[in-house]
mmCIF file of C-alpha atoms in Angstrom:
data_model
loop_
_atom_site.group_PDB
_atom_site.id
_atom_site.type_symbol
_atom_site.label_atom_id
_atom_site.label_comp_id
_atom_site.label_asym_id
_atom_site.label_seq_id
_atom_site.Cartn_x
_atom_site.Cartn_y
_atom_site.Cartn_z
ATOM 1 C CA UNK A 1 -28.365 40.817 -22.172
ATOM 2 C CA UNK A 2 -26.787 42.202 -19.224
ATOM 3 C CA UNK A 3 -26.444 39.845 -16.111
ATOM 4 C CA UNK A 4 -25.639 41.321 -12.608
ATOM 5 C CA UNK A 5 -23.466 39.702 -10.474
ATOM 6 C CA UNK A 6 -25.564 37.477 -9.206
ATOM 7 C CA UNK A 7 -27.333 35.954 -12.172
ATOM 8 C CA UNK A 8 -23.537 35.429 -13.772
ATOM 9 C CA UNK A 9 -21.866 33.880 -10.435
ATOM 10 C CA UNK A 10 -24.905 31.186 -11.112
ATOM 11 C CA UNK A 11 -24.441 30.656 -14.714
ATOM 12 C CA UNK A 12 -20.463 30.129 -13.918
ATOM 13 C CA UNK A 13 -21.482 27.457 -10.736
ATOM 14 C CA UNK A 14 -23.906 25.958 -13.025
ATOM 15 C CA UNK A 15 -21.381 25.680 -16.021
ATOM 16 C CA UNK A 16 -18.723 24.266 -13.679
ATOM 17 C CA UNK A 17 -21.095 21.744 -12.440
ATOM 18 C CA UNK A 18 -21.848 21.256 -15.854
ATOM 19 C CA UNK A 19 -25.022 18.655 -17.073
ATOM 20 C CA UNK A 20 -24.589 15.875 -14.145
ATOM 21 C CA UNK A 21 -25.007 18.621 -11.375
ATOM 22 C CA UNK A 22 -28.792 16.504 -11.126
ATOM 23 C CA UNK A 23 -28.364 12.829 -11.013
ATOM 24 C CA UNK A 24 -30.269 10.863 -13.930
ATOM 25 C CA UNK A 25 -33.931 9.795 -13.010
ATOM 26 C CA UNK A 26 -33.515 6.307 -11.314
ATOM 27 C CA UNK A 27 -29.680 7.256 -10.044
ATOM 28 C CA UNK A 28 -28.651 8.172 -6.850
ATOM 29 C CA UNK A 29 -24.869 9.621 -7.406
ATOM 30 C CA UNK A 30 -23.833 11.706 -10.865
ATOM 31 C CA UNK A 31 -20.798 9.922 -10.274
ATOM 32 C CA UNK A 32 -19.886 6.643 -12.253
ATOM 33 C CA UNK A 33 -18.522 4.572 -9.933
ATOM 34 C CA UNK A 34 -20.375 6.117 -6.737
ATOM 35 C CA UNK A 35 -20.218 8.793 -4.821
ATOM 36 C CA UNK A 36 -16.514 9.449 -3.145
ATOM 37 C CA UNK A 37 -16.874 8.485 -0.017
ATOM 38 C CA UNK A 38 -13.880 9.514 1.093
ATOM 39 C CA UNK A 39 -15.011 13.366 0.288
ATOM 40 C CA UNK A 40 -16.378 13.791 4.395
ATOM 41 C CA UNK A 41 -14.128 11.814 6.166
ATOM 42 C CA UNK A 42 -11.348 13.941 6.319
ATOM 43 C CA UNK A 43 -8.847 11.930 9.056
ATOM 44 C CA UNK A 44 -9.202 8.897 6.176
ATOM 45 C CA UNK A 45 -8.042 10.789 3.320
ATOM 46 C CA UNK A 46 -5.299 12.135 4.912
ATOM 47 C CA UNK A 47 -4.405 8.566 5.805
ATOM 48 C CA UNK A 48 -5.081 7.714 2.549
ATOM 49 C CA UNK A 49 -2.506 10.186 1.461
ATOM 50 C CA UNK A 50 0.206 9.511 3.984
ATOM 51 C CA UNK A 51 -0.447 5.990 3.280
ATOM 52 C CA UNK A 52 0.271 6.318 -0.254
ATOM 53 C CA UNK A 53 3.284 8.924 -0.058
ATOM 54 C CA UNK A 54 5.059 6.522 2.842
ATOM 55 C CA UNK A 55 4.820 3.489 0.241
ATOM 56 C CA UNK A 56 5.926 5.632 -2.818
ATOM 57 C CA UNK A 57 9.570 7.186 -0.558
ATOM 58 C CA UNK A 58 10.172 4.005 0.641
ATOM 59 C CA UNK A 59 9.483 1.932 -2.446
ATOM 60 C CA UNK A 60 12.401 4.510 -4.070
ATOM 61 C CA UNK A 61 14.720 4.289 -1.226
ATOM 62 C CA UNK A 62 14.264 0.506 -1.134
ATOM 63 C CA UNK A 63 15.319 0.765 -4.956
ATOM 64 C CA UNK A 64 18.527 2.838 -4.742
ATOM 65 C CA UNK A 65 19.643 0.421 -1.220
ATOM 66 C CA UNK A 66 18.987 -2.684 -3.093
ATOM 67 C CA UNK A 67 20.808 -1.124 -6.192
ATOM 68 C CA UNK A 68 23.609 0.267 -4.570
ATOM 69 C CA UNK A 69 23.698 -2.633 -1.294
ATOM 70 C CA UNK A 70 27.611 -2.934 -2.247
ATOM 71 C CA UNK A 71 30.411 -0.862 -3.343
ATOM 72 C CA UNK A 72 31.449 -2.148 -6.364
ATOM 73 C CA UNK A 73 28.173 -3.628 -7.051
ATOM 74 C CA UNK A 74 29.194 -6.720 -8.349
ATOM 75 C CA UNK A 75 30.663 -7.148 -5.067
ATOM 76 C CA UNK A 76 27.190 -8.502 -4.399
ATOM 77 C CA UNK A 77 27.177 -11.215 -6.553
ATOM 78 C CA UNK A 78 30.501 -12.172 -6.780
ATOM 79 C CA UNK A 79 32.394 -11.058 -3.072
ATOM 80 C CA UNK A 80 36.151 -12.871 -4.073
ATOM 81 C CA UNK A 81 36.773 -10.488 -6.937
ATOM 82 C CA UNK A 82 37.195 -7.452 -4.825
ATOM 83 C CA UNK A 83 37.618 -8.685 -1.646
ATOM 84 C CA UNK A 84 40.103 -5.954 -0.124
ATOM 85 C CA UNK A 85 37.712 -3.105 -0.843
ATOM 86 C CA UNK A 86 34.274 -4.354 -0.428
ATOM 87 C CA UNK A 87 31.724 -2.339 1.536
ATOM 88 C CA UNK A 88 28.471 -3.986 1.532
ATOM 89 C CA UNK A 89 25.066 -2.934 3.381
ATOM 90 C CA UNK A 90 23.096 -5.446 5.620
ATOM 91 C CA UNK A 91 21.326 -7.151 3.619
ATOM 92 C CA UNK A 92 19.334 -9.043 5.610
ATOM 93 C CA UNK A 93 18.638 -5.814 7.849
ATOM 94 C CA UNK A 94 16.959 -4.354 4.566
ATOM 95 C CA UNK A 95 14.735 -7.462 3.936
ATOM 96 C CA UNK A 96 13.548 -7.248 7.563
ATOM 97 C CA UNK A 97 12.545 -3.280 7.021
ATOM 98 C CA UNK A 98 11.210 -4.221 3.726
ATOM 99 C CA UNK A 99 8.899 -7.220 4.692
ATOM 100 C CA UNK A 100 8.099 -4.695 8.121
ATOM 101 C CA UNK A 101 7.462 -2.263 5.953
ATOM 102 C CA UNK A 102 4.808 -4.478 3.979
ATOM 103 C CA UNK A 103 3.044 -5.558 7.060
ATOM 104 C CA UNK A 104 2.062 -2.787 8.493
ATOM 105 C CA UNK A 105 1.207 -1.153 5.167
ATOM 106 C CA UNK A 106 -0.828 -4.407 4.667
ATOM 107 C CA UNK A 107 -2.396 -4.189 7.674
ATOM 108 C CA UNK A 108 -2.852 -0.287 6.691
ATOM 109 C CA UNK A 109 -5.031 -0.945 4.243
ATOM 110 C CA UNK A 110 -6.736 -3.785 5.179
ATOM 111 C CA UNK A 111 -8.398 -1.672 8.323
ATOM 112 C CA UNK A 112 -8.801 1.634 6.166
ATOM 113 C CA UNK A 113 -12.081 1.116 4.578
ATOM 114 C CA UNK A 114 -13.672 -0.662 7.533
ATOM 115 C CA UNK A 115 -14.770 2.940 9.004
ATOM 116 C CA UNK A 116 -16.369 3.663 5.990
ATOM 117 C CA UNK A 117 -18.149 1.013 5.403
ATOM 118 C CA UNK A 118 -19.658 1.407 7.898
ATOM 119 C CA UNK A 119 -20.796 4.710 7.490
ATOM 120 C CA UNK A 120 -22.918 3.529 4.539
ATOM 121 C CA UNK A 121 -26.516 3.468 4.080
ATOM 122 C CA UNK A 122 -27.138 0.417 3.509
ATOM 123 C CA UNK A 123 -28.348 -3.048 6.021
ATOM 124 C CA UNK A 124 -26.205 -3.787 8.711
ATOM 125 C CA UNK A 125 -25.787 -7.656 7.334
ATOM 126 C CA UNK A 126 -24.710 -6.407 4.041
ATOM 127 C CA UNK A 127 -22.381 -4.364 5.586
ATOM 128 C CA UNK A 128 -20.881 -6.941 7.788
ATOM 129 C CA UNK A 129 -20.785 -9.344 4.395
ATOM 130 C CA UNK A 130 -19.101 -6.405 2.814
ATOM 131 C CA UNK A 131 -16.399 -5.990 5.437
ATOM 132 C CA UNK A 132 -16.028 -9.455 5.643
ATOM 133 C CA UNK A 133 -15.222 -9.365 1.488
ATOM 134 C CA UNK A 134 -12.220 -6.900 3.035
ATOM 135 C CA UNK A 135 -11.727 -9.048 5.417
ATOM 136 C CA UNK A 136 -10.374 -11.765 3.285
ATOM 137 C CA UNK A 137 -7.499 -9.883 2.940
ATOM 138 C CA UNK A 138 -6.235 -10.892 6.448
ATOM 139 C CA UNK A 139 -4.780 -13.862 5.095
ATOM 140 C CA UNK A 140 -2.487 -12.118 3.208
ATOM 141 C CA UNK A 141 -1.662 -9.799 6.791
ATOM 142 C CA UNK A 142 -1.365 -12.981 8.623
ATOM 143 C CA UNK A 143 1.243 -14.522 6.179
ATOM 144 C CA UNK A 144 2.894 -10.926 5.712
ATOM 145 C CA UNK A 145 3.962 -11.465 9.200
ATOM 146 C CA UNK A 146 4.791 -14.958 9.261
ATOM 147 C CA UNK A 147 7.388 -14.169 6.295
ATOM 148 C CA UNK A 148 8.550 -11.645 8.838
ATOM 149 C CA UNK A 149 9.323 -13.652 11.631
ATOM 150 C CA UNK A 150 10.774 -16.665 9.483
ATOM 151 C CA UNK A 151 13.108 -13.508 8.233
ATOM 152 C CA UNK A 152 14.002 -12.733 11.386
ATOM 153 C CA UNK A 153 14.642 -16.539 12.784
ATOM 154 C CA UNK A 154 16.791 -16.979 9.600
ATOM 155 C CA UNK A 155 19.039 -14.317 9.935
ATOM 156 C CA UNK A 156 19.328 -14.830 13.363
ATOM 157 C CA UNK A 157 20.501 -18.681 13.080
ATOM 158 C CA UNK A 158 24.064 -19.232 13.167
ATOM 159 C CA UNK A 159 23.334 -22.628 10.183
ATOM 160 C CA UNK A 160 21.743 -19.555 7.973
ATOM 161 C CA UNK A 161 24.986 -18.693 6.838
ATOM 162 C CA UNK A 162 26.487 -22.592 6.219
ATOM 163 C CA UNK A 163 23.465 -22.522 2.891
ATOM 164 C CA UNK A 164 21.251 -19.566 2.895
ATOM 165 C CA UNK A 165 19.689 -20.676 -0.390
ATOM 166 C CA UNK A 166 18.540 -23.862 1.209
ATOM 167 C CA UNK A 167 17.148 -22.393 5.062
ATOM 168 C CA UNK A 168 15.389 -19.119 3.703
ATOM 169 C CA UNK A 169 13.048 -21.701 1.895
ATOM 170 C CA UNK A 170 10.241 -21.077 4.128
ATOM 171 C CA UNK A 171 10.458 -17.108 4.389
ATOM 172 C CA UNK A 172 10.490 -16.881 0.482
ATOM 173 C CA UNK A 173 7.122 -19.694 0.413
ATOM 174 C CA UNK A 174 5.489 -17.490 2.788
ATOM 175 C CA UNK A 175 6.126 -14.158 0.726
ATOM 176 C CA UNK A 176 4.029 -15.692 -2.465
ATOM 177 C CA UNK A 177 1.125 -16.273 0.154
ATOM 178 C CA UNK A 178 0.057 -12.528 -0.167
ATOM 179 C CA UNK A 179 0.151 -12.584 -4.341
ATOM 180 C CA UNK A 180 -1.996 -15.688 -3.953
ATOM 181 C CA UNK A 181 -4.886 -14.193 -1.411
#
């Protein structure tokens, strides 16, 4: 059997799009967990993307700063033993980036799926329940940047340096807010 070019560019799509090119009688999607609703909305994925990528480069800078915060590293822990040739980072100034960092990211994603939500076919009241489900996750935006300005007040009281273990007791509270919501 000889197939022109025609017939076999149609065998190849239909092989590629292999048996779930037809959803299943009683489905609407052939995909599992529904259909990608990200696939038209171009501006969101790339969000999405940059979204992703920003949290991945500064997770691993945040990594190698908080690794390598002082030269010798113990220097961090333990200041006295090389005190003539310590060079240390700000510390504080990379918990402030860090916990700015989360708060906008946090806010990020919280507002993300809102657009597409509401592009769904589905009741209006369902989709206001359903963004208010993502909604929930304002608490955890709210207290993202409460932790931020408690970091900010603390490093920016003259007593934080008399016992910093004791006065950043509320910015380290307010950080296990967002694990908890």
């Amino acid at each position: 059997m000889v197939l022109n070019d025609t017939e076999w560019r149609q065998r190849v799509e239909a092989w590629l799009a292999g048996p779930a090119s037809d959803p299943p009688p009683g489905r609407t999607s052939n995909f599992p967990n529904g259909p990608n609703l990200y696939k038209y909305n171009v501006s969101i994925r790339y969000i999405i993307h940059f979204t992703l990528w920003a949290n991945i480069l500064f997770y691993i800078a945040a990594f190698f700063v908080a690794l390598f915060i002082c030269n010798p590293r113990d220097a961090f822990w333990n200041p006295y033993l090389h005190a003539e040739r310590v060079k240390c980072l700000d510390s504080a100034a990379a918990k402030v980036a860090s916990a700015v960092f989360n708060a906008v990211s946090d806010i990020t994603i919280l507002v993300l799926p809102i657009s597409t939500i509401w592009t769904l076919r589905m009741q209006r009241k369902k989709k206001i329940w359903t963004i208010a489900v993502f909604a929930s996750g304002l608490c955890a935006c709210i207290a993202s940047l409460v932790r931020v300005a408690y970091l900010v007040k603390e490093y920016t009281d003259k007593s934080f340096l008399a016992d910093p273990t004791w006065q950043s007791y509320k910015s380290l509270l307010w950080s296990y807010v967002p694990i908890c919501a």
